[in-house]
Short mmCIF file of C-alpha atoms in Angstrom, two decimals:
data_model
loop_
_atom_site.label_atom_id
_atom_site.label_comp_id
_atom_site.label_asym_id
_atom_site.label_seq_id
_atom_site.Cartn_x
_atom_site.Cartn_y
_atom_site.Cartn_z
CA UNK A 26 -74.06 62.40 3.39
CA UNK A 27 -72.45 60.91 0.04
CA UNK A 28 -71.31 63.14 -2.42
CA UNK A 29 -70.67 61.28 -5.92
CA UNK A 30 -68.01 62.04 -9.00
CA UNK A 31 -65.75 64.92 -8.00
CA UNK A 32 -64.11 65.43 -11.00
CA UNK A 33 -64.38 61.85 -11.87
CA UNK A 34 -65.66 60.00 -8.80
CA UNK A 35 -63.00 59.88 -6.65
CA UNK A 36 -64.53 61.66 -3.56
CA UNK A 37 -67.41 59.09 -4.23
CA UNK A 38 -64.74 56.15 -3.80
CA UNK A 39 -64.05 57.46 -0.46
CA UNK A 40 -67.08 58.16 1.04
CA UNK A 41 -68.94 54.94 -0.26
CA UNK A 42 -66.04 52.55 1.17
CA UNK A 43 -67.59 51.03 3.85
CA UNK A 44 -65.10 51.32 6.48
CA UNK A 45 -64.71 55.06 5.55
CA UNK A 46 -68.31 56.10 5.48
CA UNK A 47 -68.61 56.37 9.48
CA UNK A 48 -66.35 59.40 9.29
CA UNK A 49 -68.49 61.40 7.00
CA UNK A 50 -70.78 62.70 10.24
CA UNK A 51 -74.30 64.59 9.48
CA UNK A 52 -74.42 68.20 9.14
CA UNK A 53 -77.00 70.31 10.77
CA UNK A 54 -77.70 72.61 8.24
CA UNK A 55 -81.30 73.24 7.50
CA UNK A 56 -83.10 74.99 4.37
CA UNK A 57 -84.17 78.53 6.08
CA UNK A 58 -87.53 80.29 5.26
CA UNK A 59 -87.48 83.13 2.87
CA UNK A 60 -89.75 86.14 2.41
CA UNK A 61 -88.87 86.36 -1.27
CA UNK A 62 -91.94 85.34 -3.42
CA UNK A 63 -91.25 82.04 -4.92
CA UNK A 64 -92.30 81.66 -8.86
CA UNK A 65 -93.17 78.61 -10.51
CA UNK A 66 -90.24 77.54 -12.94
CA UNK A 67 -93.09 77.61 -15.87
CA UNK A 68 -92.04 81.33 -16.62
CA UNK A 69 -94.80 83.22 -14.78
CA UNK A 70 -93.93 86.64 -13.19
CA UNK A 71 -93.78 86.58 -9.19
CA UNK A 72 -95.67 89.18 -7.50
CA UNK A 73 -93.69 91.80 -6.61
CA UNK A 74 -92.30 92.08 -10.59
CA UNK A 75 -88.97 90.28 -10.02
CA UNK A 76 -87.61 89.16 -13.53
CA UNK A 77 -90.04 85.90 -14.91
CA UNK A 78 -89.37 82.88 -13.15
CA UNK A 79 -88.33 81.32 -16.63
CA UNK A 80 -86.02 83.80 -17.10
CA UNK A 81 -84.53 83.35 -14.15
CA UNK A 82 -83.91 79.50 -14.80
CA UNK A 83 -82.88 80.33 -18.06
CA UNK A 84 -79.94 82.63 -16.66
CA UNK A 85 -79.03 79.84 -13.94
CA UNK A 86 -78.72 76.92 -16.93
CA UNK A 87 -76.61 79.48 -19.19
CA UNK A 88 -74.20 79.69 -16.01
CA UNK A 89 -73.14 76.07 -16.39
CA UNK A 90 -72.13 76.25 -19.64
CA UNK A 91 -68.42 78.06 -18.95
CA UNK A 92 -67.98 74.82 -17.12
CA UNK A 93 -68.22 72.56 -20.04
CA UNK A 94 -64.45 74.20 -21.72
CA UNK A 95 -62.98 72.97 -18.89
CA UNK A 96 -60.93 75.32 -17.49
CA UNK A 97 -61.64 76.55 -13.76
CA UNK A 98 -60.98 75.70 -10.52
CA UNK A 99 -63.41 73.92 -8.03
CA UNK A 100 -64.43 73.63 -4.28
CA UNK A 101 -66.62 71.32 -2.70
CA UNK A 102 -68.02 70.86 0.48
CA UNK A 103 -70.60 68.81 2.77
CA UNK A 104 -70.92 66.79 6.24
CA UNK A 105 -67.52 65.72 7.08
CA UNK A 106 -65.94 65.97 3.72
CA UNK A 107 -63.76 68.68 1.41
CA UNK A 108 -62.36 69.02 -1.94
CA UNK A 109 -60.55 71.33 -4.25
CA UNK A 110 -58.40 71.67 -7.21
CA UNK A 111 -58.21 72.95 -11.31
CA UNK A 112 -59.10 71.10 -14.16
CA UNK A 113 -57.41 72.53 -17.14
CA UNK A 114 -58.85 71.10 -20.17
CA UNK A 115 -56.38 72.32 -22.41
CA UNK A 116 -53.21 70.62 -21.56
CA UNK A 117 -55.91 67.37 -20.44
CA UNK A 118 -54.70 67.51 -16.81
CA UNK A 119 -56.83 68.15 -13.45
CA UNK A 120 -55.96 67.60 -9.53
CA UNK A 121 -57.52 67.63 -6.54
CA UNK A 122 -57.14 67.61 -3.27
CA UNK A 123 -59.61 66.07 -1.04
CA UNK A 124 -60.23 65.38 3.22
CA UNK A 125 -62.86 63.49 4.32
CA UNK A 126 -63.13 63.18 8.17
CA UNK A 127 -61.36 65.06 10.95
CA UNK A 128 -58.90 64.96 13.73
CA UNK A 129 -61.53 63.09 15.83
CA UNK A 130 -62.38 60.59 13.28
CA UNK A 131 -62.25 57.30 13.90
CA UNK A 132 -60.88 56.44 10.10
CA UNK A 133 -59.80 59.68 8.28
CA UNK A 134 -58.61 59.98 4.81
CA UNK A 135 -56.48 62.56 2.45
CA UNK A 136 -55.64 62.18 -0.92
CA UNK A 137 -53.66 64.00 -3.30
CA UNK A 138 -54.97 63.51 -7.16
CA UNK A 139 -53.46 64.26 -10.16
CA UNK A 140 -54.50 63.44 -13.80
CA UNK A 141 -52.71 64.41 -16.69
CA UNK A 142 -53.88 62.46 -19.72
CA UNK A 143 -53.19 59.62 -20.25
CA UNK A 144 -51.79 59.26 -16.21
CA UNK A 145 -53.07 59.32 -13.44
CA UNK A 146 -51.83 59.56 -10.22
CA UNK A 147 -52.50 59.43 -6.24
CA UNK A 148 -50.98 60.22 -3.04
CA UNK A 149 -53.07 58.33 -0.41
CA UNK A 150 -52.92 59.24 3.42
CA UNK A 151 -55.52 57.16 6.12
CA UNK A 152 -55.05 57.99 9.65
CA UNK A 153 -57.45 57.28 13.14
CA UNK A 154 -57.73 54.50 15.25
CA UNK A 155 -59.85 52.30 12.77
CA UNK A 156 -56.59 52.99 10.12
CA UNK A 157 -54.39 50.10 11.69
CA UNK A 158 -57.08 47.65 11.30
CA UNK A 159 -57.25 48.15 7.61
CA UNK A 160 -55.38 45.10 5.74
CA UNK A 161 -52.14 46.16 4.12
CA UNK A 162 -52.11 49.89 5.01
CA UNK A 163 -48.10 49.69 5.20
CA UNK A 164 -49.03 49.33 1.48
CA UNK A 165 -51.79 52.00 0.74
CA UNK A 166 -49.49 54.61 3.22
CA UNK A 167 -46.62 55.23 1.59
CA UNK A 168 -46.35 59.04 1.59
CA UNK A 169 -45.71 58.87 -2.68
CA UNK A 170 -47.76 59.34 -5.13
CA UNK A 171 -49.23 55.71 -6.41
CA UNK A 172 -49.29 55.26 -10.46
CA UNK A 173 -52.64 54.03 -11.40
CA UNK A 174 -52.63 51.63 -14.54
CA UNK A 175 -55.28 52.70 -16.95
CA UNK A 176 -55.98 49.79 -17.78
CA UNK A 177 -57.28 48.80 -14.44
CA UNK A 178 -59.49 51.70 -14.03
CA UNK A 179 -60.85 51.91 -17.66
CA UNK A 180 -64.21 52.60 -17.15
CA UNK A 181 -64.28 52.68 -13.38
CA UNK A 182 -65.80 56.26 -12.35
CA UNK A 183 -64.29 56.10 -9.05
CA UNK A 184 -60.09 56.39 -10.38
CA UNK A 185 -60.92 57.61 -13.33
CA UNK A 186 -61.09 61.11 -15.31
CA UNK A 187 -63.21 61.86 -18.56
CA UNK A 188 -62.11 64.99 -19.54
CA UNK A 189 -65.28 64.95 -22.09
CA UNK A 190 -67.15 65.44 -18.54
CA UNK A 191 -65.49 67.94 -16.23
CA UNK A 192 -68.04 69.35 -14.30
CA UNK A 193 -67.04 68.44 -10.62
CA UNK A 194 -70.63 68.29 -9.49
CA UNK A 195 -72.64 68.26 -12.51
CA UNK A 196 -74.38 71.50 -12.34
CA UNK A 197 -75.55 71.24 -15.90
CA UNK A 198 -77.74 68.44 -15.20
CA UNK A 199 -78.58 69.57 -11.33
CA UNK A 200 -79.91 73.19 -12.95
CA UNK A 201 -81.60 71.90 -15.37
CA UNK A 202 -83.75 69.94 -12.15
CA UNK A 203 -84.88 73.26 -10.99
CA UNK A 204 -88.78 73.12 -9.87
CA UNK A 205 -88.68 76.86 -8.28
CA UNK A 206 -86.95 79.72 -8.87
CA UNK A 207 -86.66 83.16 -7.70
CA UNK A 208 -83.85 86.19 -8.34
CA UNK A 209 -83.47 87.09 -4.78
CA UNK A 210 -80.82 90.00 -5.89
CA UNK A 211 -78.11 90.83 -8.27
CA UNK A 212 -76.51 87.72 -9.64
CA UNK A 213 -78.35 85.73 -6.75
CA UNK A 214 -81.07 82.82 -7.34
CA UNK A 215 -82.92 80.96 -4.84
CA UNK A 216 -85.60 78.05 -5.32
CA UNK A 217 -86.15 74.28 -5.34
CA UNK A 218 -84.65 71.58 -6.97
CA UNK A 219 -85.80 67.95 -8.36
CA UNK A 220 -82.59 66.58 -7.34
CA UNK A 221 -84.02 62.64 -8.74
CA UNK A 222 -81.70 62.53 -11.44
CA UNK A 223 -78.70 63.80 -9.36
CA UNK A 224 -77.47 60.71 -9.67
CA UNK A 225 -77.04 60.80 -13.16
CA UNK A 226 -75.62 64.46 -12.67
CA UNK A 227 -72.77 62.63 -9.71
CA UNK A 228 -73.93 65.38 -6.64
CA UNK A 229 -75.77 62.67 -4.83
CA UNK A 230 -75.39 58.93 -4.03
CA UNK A 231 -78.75 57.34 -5.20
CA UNK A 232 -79.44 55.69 -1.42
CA UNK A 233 -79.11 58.93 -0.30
CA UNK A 234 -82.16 60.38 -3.01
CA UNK A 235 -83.87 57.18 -2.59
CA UNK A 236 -84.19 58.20 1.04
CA UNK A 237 -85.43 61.55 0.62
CA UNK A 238 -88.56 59.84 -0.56
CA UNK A 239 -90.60 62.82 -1.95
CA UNK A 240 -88.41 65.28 -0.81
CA UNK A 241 -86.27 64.84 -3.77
CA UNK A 242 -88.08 66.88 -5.83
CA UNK A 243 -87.79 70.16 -4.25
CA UNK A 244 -84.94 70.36 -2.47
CA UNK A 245 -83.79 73.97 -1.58
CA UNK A 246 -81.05 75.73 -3.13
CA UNK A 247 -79.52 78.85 -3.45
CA UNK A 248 -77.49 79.93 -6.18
CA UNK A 249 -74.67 82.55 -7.64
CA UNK A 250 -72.98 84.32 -10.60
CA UNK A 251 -70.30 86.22 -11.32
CA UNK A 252 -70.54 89.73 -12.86
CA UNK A 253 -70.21 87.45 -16.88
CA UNK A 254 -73.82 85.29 -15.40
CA UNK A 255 -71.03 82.46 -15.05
CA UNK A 256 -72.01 79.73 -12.21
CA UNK A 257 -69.77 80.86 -8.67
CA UNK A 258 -71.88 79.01 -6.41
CA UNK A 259 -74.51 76.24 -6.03
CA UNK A 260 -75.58 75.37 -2.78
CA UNK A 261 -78.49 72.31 -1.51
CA UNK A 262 -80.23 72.05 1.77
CA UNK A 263 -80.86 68.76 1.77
CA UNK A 264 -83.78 67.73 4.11
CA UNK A 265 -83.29 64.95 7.31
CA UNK A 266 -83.86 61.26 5.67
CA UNK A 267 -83.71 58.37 7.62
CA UNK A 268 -81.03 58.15 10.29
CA UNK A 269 -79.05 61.13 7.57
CA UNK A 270 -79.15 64.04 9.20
CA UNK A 271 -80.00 67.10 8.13
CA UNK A 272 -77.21 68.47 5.74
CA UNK A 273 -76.03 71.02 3.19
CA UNK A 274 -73.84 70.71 0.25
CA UNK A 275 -71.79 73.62 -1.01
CA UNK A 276 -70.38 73.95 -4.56
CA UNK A 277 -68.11 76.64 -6.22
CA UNK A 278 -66.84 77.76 -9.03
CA UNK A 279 -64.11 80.67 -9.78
CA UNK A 280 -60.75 81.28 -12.11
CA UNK A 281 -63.04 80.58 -14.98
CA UNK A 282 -60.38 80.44 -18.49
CA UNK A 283 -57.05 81.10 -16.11
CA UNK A 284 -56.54 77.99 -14.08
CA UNK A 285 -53.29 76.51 -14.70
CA UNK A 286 -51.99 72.57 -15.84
CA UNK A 287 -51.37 70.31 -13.13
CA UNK A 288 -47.89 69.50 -12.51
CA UNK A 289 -47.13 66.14 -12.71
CA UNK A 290 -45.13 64.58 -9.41
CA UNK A 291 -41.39 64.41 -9.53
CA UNK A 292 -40.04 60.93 -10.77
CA UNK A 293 -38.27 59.99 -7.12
CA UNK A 294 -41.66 60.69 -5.54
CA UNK A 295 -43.77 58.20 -7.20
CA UNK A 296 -44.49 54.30 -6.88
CA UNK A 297 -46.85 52.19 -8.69
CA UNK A 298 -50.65 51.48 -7.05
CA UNK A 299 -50.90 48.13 -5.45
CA UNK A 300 -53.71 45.96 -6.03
CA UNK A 301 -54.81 47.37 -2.59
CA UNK A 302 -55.64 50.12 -3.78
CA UNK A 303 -57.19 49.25 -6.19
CA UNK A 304 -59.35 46.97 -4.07
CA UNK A 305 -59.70 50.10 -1.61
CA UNK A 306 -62.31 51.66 -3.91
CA UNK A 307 -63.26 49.02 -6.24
#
């Protein structure tokens, strides 16, 4: 599994460096059946006279939109990997912290991100037996936080932060995908998904749609929103492709309009970024 543009791509750095993408393993998750009626997304009525499909759609794109004023904090979570953090939109600052791999990984990796415009900042940490056959990790392990030059990683979506573009996982886009859709309770939605222009959205690493083939277009989901219709939860089963297991991918949302600025790190505690790092996820 490859999840793309936390925030502003830096999970996707990770997983897509080669000699880090072994310790993302395959989930086993699988996309359960459901007795709920499922509606066509065209706005017809299901059945058993559960709010119009449309409507239902309608309430699940309208959820997003909190996201946009940037101000919220974040989780994120799939086959070997984690993240969390704030973005706080009105003093331009975000971080993030994010694990990918475990205790039994063979290369595992924790980083510590901080943006606050115009800086940015990282405190990189790679451990496992495959770590000490990476070139220069004296240099990418140095338990401060690494200065990134702007310069260097202007226009580079894996480093870098647009704070016109905070969704973490693009739910805007991802919603706006949706095939099927059912209310399956109070402030609960479940359906399919056409998750082919995920890519665009940054959920999904295009290898990974190109390999669902087909599947792509209705991938399962299930859905939630707070008591204000405001997105708390997105979650996709996506299907076995290839030698990918399996997996699901779990996004949330809460603290809408009271998360807080990032703090930037203390002076003594940070160095400037090598050109390894750079390189790292280049």
């Amino acid at each position: 599994m490859t999840v793309r543009r936390l925030g502003a791509g830096l999970v996707a750095a990770a997983l897509f460096t080669p000699a880090l993408a072994a310790c993302a393993s395959g989930g086993t998750g699988t996309a359960g059946s459901t007795a709920s009626p499922t509606v066509s997304a065209s706005g017809s009525a299901s059945p058993s006279g559960a709010p119009a499909a449309g409507d239902a759609k309608q309430a699940l794109l309208d959820s997003t939109k909190e996201i946009s004023n940037g101000n919220f904090r974040f989780s994120l979570t799939a086959a070997g990997s984690t993240a969390e953090g704030q973005v706080h939109q009105p003093s331009q600052s975000a971080a993030m912290k994010i694990a990918i791999g475990g205790p039994s990984s063979d290369l595992a990796m924790k980083l510590d991100v901080i943006h606050f415009k115009p800086d940015s900042w990282v405190k990189l940490e790679l451990t496992g037996p495959t770590a000490n056959s990476l070139p220069a990790i004296k240099q990418l392990n140095l338990g401060k936080y690494q200065h990134l030059d702007q310069a260097r990683i202007k226009g580079n979506r894996n480093l870098g932060f647009d704070f016109d573009k905070v969704d973490p996982a693009g739910s805007a886009v991802l919603t706006q995908g949706i095939t099927e859709v059912r209310s399956t309770g109070t402030g609960t939605y479940a359906g399919t998904i056409d998750v082919t222009k995920a890519a665009e959205a940054g959920s999904l690493n295009p290898a990974t749609i190109a390999a669902l083939g087909t599947q792509a277009k209705t991938v399962p989901f299930t859905a939630k929103v707070d008591t204000q219709g405001r997105l708390s939860e997105l979650v996709l089963q996506l299907p076995a492709a290839g030698q990918t297991a399996a997996q699901e991918i779990r996004m949330t949302y809460s603290d809408y309009g009271a998360a807080t600025a990032a703090q930037k790190p203390p002076a003594d505690q940070v160095v400037e970024a090598p050109a390894e790092l750079y390189s790292l996820f280049n």
